[in-house]
Coordinates of N, CA and C in Angstrom, one line a residue:
X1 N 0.8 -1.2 0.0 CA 0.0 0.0 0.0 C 0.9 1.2 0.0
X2 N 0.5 2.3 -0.8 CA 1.4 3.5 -1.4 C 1.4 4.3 0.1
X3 N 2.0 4.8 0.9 CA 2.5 5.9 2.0 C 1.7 7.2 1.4
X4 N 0.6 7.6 2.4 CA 0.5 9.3 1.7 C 0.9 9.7 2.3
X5 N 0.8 11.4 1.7 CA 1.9 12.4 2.2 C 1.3 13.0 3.2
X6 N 2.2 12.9 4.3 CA 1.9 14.1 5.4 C 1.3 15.5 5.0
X7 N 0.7 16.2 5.7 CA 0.1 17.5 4.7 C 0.5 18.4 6.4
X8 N 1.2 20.0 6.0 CA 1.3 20.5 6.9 C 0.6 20.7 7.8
X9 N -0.4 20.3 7.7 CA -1.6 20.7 9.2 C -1.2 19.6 9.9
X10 N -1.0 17.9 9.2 CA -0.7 16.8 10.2 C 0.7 17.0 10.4
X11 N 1.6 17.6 10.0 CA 3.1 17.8 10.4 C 3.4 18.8 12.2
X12 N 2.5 19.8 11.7 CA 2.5 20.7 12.8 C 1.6 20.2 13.9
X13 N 0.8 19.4 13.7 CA -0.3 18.8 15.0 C 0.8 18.0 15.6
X14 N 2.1 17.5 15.0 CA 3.1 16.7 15.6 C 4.0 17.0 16.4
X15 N 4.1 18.1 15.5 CA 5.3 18.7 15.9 C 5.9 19.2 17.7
X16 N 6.9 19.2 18.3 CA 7.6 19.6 19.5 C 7.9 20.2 19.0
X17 N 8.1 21.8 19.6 CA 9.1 22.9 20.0 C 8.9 24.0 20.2
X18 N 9.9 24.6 20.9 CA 9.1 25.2 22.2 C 8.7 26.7 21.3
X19 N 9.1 26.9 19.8 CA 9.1 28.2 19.3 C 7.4 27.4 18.6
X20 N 6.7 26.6 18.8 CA 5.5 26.2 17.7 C 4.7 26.8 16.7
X21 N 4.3 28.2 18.3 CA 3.3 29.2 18.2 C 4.0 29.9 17.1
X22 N 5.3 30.7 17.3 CA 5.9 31.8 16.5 C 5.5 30.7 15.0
X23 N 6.1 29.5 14.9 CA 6.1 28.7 13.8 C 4.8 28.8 13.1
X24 N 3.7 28.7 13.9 CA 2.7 28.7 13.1 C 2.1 29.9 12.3
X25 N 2.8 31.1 13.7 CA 2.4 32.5 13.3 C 3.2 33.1 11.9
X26 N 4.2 32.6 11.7 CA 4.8 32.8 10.7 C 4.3 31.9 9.4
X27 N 3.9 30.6 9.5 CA 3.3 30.1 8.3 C 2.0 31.0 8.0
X28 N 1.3 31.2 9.0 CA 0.5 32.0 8.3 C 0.7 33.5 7.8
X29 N 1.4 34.1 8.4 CA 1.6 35.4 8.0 C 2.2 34.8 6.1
X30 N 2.9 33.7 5.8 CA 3.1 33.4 4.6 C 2.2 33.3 3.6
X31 N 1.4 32.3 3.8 CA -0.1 32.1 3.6 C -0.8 33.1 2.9
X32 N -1.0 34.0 3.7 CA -1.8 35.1 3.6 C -1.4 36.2 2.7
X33 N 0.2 35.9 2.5 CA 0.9 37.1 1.8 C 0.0 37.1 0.0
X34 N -0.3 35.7 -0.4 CA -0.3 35.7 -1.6 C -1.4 34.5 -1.8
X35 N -2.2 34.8 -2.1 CA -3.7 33.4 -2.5 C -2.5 32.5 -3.5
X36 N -1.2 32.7 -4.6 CA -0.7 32.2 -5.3 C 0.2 30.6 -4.2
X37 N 0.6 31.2 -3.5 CA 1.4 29.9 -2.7 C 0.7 28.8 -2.0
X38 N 1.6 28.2 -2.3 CA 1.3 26.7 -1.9 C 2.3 26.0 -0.9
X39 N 1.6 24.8 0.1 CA 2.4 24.3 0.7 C 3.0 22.9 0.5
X40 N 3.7 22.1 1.5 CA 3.9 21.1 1.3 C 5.2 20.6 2.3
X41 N 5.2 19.6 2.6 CA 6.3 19.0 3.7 C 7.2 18.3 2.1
X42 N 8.2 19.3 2.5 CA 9.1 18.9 1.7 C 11.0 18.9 2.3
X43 N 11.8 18.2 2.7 CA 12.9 17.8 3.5 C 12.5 18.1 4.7
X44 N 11.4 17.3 5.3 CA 10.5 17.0 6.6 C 10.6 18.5 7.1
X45 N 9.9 19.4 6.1 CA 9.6 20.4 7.4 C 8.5 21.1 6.2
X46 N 8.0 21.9 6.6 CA 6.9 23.1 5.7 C 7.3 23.3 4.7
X47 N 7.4 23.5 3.4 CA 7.9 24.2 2.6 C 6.8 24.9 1.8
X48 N 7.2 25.8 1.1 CA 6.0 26.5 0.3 C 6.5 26.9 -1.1
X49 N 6.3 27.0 -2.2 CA 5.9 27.2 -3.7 C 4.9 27.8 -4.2
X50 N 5.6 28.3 -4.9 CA 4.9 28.9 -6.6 C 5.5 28.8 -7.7
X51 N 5.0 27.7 -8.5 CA 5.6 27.0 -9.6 C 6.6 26.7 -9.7
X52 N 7.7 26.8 -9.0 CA 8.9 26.9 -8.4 C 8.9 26.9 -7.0
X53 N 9.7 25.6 -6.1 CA 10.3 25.9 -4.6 C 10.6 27.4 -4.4
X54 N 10.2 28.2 -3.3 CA 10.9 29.2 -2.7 C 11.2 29.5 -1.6
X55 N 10.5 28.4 -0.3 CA 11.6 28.6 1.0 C 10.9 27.5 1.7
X56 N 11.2 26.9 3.0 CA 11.2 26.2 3.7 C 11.9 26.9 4.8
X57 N 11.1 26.0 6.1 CA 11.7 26.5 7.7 C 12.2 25.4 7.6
X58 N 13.3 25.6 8.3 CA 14.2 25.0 9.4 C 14.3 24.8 10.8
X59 N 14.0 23.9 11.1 CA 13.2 23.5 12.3 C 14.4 23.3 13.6
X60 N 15.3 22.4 13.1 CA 16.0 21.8 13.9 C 16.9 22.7 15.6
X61 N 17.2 23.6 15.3 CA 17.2 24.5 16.9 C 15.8 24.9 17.2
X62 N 16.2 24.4 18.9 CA 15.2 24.7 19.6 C 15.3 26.2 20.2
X63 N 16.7 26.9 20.0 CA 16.3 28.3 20.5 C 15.7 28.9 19.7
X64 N 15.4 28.6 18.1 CA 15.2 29.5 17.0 C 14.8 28.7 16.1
X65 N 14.7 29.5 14.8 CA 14.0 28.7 13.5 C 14.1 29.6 12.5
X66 N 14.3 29.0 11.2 CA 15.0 29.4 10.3 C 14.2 29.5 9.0
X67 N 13.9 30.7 7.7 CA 13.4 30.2 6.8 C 14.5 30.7 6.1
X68 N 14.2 29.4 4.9 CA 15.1 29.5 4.1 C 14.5 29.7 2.6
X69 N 14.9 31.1 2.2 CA 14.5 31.3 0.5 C 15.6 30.3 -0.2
X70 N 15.2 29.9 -1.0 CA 16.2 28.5 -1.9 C 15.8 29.5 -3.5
X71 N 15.1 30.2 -3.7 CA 14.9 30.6 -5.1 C 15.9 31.5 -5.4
X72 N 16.4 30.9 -6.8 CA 17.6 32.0 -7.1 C 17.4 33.4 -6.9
X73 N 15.8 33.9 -7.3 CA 16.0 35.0 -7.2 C 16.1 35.9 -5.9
X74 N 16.1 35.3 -4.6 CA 16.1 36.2 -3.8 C 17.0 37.1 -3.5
X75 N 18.3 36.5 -3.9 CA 19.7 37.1 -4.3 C 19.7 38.7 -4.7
X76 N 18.2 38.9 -5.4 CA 18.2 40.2 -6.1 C 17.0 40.9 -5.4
X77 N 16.7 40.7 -4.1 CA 16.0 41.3 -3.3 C 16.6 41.8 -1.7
X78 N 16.7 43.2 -1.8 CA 17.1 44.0 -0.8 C 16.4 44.2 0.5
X79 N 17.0 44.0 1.7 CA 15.9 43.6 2.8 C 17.0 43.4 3.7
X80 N 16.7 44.3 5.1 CA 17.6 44.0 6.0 C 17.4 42.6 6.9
X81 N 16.5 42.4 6.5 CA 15.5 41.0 7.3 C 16.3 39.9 6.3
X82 N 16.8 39.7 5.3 CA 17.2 38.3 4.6 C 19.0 38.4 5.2
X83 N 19.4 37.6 5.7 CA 20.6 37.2 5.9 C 21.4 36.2 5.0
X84 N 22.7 36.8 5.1 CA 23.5 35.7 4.9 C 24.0 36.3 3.4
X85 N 25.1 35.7 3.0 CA 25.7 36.2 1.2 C 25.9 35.3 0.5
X86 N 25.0 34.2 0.6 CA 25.3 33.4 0.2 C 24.9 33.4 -1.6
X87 N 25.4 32.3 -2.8 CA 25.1 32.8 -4.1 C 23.6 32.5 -4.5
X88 N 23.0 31.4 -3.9 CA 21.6 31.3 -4.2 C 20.9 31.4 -3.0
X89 N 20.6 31.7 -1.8 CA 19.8 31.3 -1.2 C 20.1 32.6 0.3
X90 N 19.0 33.2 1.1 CA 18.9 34.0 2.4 C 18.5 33.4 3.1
X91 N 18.7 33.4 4.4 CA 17.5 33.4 5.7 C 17.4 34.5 6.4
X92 N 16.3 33.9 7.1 CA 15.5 34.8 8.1 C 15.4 34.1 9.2
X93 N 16.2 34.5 10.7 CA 15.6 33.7 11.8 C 14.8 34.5 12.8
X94 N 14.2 33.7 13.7 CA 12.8 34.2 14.1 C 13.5 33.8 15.9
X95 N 13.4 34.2 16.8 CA 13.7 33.8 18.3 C 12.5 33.9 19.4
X96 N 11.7 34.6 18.5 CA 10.3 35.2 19.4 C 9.3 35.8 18.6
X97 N 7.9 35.5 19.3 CA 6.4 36.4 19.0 C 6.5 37.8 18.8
X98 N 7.6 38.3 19.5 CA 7.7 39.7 19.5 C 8.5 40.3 17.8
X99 N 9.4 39.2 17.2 CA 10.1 39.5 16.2 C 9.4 39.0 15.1
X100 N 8.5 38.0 15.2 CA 7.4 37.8 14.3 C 6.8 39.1 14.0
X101 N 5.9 39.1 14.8 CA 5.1 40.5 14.5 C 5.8 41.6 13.9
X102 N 6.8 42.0 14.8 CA 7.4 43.2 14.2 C 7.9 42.9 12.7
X103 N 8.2 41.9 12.1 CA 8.6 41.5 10.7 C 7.6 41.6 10.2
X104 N 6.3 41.3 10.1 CA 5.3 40.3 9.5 C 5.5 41.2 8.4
X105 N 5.3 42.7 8.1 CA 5.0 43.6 6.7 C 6.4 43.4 5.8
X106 N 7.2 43.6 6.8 CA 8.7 43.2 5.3 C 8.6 41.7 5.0
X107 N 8.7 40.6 6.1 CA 8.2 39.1 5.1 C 7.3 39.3 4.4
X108 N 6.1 39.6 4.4 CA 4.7 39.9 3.1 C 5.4 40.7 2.0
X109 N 6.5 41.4 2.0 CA 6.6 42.5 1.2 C 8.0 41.6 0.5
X110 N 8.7 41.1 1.0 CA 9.5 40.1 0.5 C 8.9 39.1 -0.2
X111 N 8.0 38.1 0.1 CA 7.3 37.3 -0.6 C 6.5 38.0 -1.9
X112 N 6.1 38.9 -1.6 CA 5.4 39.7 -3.0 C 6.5 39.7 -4.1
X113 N 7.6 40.2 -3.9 CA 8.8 40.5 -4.7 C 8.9 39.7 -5.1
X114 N 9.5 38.3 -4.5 CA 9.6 37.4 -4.9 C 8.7 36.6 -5.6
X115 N 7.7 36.2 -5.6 CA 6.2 36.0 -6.1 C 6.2 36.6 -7.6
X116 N 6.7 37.8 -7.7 CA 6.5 38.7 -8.9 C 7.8 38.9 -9.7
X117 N 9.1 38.0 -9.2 CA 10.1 37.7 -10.6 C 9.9 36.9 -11.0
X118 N 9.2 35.9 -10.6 CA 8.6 34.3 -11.3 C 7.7 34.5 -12.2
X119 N 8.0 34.0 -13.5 CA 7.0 34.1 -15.0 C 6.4 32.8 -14.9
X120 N 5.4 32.6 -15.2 CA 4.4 31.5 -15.8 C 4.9 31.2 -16.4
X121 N 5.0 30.0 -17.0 CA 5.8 29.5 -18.5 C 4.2 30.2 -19.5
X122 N 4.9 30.7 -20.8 CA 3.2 30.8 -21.8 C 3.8 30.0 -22.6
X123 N 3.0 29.1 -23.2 CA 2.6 28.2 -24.4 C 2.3 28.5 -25.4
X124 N 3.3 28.7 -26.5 CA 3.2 29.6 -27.9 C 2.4 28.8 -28.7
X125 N 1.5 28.6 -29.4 CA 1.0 27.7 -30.4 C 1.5 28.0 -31.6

């Protein structure tokens, strides 16, 4: 019999740790940013898409938690909130309710950005 897939609502009903709440407050502030995204447990944790992978949390510290943009383009998005220099990929870490909140409009405003260098493929006939 074929394994189905965990769906983030039964991932997070599982989930330990002690950041949960911020965890969940931040998926949704994601959610919300864009009717276009989509979820999915993808390398056992949340991940989310639009027609293309664009970030996943990182779960594994319990002082904190981590999302990670994986889309090339975030590279070319300015934002004191994305860390790191790396050549494809930022994060964002979260330690508290208090730093959620206060982020929530530049994550929404980051995901917009990013949401809007991604082209639909069009089908020429």
């Amino acid at each position: 019999m074929a394994k189905t897939k965990e769906t983030v609502d039964e991932f997070l009903a599982r989930l330990e740790h002690p950041l949960k709440a911020e965890i969940e407050a931040v998926r949704a502030i994601i959610l919300n940013s864009s009717g276009e995204l989509k979820e999915r447990i993808k390398w056992n944790a949340p991940s989310f898409y639009y027609l293309e992978d664009l970030l996943t949390f990182h779960l594994r510290p319990q002082d904190h938690f981590l999302l990670v943009f994986h889309h090339p383009e975030i590279v070319k998005i300015r934002s004191d909130l994305l860390e790191g220099d790396y050549k494809d990929r930022r994060l964002i870490s979260f330690t508290s309710m208090a730093e959620v909140e206060a982020r929530k409009d530049e994550l929404q405003a980051i995901l917009k950005q990013l949401i809007s260098r991604i082209e639909p493929e069009v089908n020429i006939v």
